[in-house]
CSV table of N, CA and C in Angstrom, one decimal:
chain,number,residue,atom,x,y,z
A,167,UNK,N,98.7,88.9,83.5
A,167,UNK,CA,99.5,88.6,84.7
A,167,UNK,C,100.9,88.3,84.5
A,168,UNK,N,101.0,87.7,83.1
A,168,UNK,CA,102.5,87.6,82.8
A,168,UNK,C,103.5,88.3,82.5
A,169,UNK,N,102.6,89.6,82.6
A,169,UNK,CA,103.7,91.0,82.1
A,169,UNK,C,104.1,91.3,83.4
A,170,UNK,N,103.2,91.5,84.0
A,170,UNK,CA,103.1,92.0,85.8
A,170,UNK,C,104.0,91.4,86.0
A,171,UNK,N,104.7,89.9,86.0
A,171,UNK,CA,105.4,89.2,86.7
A,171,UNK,C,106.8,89.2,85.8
A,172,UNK,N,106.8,90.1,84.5
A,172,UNK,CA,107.6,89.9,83.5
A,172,UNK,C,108.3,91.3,84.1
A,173,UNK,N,107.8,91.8,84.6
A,173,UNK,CA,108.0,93.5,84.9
A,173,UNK,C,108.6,93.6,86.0
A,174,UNK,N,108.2,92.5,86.9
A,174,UNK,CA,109.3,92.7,88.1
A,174,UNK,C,110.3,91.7,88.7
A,175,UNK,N,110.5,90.9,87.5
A,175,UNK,CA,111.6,90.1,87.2
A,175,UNK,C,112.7,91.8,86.6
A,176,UNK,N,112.5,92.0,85.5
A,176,UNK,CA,113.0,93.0,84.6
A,176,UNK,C,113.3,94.2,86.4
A,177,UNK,N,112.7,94.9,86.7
A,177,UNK,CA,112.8,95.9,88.0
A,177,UNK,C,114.2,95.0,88.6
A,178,UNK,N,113.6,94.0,88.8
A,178,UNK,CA,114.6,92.8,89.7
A,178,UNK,C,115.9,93.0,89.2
A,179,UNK,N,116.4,92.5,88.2
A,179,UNK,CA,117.0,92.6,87.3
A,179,UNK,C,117.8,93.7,86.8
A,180,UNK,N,117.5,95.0,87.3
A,180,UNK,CA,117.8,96.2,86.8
A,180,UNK,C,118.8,96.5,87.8
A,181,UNK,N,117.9,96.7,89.2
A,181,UNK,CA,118.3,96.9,90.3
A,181,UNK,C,119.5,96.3,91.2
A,182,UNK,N,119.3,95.1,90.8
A,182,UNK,CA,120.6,94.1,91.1
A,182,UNK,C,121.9,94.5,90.1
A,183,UNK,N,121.5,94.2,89.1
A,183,UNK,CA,122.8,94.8,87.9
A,183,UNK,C,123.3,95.9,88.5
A,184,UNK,N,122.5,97.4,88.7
A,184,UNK,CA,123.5,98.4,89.1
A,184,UNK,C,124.0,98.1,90.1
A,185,UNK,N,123.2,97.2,91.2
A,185,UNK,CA,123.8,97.3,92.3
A,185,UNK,C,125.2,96.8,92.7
A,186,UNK,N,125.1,95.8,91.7
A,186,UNK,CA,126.1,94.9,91.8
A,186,UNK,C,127.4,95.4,91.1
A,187,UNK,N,126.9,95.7,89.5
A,187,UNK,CA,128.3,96.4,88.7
A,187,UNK,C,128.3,98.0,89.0
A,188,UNK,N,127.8,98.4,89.1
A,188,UNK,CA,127.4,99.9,89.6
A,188,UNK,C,127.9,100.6,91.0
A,189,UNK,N,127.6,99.3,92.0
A,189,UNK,CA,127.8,99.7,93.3
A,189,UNK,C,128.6,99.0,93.7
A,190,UNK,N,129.4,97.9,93.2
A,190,UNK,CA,130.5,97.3,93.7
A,190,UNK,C,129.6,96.2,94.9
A,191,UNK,N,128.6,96.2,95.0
A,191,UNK,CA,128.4,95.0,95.9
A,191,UNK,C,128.2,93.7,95.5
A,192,UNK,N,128.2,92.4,96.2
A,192,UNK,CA,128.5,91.0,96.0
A,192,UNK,C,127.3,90.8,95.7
A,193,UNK,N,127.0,89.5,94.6
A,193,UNK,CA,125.7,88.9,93.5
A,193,UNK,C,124.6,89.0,95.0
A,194,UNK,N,125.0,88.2,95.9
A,194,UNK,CA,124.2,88.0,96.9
A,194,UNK,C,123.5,89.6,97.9
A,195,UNK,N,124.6,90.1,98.5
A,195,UNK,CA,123.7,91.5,98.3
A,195,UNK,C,122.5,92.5,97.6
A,196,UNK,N,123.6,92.3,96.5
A,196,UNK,CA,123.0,93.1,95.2
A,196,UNK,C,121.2,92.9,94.9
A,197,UNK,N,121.2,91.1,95.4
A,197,UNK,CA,119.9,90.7,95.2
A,197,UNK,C,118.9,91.1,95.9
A,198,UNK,N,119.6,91.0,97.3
A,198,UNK,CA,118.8,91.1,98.5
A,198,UNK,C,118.4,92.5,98.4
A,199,UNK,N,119.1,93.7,98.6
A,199,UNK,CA,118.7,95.2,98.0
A,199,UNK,C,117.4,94.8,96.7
A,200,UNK,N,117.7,94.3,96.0
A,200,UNK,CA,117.4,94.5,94.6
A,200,UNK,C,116.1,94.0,94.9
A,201,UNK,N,115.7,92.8,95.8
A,201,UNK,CA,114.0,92.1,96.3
A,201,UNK,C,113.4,93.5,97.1
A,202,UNK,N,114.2,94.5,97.9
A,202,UNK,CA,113.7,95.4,98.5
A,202,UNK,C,113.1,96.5,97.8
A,203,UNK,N,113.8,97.0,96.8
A,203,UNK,CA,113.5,97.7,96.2
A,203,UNK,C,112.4,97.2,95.2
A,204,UNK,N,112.2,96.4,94.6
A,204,UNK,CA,111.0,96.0,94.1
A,204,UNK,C,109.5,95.7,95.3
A,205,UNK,N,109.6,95.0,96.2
A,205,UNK,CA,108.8,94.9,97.4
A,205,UNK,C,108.7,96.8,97.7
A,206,UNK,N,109.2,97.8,97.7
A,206,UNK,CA,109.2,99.2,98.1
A,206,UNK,C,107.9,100.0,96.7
A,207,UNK,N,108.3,99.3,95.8
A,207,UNK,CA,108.0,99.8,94.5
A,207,UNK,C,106.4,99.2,94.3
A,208,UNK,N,106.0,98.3,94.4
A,208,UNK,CA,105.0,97.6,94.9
A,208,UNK,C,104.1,98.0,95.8
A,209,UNK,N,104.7,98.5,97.3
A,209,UNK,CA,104.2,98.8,97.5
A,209,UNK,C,103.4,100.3,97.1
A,210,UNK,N,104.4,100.6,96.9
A,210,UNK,CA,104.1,102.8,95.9
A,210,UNK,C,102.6,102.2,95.3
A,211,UNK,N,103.0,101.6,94.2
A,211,UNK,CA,102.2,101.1,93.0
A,211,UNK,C,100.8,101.0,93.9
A,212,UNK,N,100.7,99.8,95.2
A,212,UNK,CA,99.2,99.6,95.7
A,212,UNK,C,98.9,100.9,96.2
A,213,UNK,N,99.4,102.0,96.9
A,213,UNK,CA,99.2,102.8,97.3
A,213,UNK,C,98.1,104.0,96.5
A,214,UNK,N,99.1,104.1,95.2
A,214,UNK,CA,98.9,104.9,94.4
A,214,UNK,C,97.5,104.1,93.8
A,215,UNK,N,97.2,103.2,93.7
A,215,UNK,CA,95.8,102.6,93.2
A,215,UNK,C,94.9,102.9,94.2
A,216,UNK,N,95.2,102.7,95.7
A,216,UNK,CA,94.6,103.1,96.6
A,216,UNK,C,93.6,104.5,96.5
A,217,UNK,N,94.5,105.2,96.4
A,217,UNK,CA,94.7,106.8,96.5
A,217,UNK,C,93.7,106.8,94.7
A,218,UNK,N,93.7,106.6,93.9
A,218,UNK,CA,92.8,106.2,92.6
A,218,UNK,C,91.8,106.0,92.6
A,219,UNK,N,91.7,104.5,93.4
A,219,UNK,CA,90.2,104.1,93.9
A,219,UNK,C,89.5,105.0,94.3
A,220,UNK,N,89.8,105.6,95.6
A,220,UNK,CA,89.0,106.5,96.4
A,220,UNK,C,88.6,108.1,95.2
A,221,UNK,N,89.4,108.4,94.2
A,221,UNK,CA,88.9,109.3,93.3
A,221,UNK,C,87.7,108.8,92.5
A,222,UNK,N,87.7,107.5,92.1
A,222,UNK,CA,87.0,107.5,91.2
A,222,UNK,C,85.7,106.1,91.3
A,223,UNK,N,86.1,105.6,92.5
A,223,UNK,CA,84.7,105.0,93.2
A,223,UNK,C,84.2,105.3,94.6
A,224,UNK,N,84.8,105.8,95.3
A,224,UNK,CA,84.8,106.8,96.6
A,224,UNK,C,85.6,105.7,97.5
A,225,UNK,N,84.9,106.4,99.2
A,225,UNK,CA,84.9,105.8,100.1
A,225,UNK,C,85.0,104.5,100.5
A,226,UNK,N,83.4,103.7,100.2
A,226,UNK,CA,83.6,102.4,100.2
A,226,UNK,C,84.0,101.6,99.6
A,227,UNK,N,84.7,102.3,98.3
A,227,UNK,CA,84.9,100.9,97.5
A,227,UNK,C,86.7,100.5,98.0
A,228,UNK,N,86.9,101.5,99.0
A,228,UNK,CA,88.4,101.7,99.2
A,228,UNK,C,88.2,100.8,100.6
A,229,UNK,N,87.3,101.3,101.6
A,229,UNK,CA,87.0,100.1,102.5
A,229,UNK,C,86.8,98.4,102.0
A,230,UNK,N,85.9,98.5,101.3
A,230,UNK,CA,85.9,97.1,100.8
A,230,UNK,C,87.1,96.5,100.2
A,231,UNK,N,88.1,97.1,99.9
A,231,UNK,CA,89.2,96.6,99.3
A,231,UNK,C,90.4,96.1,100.4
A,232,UNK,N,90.0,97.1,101.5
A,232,UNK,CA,91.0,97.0,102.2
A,232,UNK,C,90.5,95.5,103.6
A,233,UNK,N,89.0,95.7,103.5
A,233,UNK,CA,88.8,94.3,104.3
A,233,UNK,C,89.0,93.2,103.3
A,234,UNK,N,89.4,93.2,102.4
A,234,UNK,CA,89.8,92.2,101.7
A,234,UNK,C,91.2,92.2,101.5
A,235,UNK,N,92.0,92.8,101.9
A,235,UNK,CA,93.2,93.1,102.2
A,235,UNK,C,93.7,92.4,103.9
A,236,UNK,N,92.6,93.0,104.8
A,236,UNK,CA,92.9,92.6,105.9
A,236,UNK,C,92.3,90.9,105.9
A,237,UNK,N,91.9,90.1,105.1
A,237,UNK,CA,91.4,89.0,105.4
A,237,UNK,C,92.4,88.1,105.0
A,238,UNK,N,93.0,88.9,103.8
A,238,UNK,CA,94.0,87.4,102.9
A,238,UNK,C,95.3,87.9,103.5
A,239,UNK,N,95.9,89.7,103.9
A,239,UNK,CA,97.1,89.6,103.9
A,239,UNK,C,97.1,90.5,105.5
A,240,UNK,N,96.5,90.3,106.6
A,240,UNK,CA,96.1,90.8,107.9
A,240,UNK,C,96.1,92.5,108.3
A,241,UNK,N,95.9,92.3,109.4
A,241,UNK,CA,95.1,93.7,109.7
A,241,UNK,C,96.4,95.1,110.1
A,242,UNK,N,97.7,94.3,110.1
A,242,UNK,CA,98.6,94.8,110.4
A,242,UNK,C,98.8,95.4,108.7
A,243,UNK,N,99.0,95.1,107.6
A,243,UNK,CA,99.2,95.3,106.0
A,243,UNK,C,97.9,96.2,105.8
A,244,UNK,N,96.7,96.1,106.1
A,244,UNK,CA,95.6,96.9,106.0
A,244,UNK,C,96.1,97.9,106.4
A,245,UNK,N,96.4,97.9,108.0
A,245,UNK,CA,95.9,99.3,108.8
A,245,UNK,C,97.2,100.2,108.0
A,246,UNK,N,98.2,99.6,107.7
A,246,UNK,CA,99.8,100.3,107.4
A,246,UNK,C,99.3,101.3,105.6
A,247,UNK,N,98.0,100.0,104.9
A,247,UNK,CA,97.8,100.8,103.5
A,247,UNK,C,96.6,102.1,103.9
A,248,UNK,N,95.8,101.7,104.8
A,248,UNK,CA,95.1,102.8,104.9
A,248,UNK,C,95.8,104.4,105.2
A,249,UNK,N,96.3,103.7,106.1
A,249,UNK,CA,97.2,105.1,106.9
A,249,UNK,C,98.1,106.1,105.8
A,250,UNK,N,98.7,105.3,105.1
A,250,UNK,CA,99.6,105.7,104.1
A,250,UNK,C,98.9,106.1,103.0
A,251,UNK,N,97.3,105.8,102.2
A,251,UNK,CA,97.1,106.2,101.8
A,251,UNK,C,95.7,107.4,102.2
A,252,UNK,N,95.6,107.1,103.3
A,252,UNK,CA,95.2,108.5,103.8
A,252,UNK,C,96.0,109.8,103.9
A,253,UNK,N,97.0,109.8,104.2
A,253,UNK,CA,98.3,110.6,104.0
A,253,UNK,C,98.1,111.1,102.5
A,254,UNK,N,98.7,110.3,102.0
A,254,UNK,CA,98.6,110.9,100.4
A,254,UNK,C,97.8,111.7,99.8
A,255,UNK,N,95.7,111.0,100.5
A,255,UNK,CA,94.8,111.9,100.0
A,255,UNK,C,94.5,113.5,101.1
A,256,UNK,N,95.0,113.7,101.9
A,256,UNK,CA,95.4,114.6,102.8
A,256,UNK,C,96.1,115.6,102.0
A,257,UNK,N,97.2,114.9,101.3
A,257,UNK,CA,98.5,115.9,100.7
A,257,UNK,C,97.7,116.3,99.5
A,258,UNK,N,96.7,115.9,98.9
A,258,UNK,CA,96.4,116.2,97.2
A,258,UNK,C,96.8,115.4,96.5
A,259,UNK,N,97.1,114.1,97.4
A,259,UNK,CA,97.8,113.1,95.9
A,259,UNK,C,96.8,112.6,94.8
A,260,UNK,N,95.4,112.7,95.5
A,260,UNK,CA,94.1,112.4,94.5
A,260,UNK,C,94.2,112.5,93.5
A,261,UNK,N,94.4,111.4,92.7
A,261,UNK,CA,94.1,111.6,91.3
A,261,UNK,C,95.6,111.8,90.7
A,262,UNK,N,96.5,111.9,90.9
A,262,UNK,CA,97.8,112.8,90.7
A,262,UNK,C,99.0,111.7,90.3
């Protein structure tokens, strides 16, 4: 878990730097972008597990994930990961 959290300190970190010396915007901006883009990246990442799950345990293990999704983080973050990762498995992202 420490790397996980070491990794998007570092993303954090990246993102703000260019933004800031790179893009000429102020420490305080730069961050704010820089939490977005990690929060964006994050999301990709659950998505992409999403879209995984359903290859290689099916259907319900992707339901079950996601009522556990809708219990701790509500039904508005569920319905948004379903959707999106239904999309993906629509396009061929299975597996990909």
């Amino acid at each position: 878990m420490d790397s996980v959290l070491t990794d998007e300190k570092e993303l954090f970190n990246e993102r703000a730097g260019i933004r800031e010396f790179d893009g000429g915007l102020d420490r305080e901006n730069a961050e704010l972008l820089a939490q977005q883009d990690v929060e964006a990246y994050k999301y990709k990442c659950e998505i992409d597990s999403i879209v995984r799950m359903y290859k290689t345990k099916g259907g319900d293990a992707v339901k079950s994930f996601l009522l556990q999704v809708e219990k701790h983080r509500g039904s508005e973050t569920a319905a948004r990961l379903r959707e999106e990762a239904l999309a993906q498995i629509r396009l061929g992202k299975v597996g990909k």
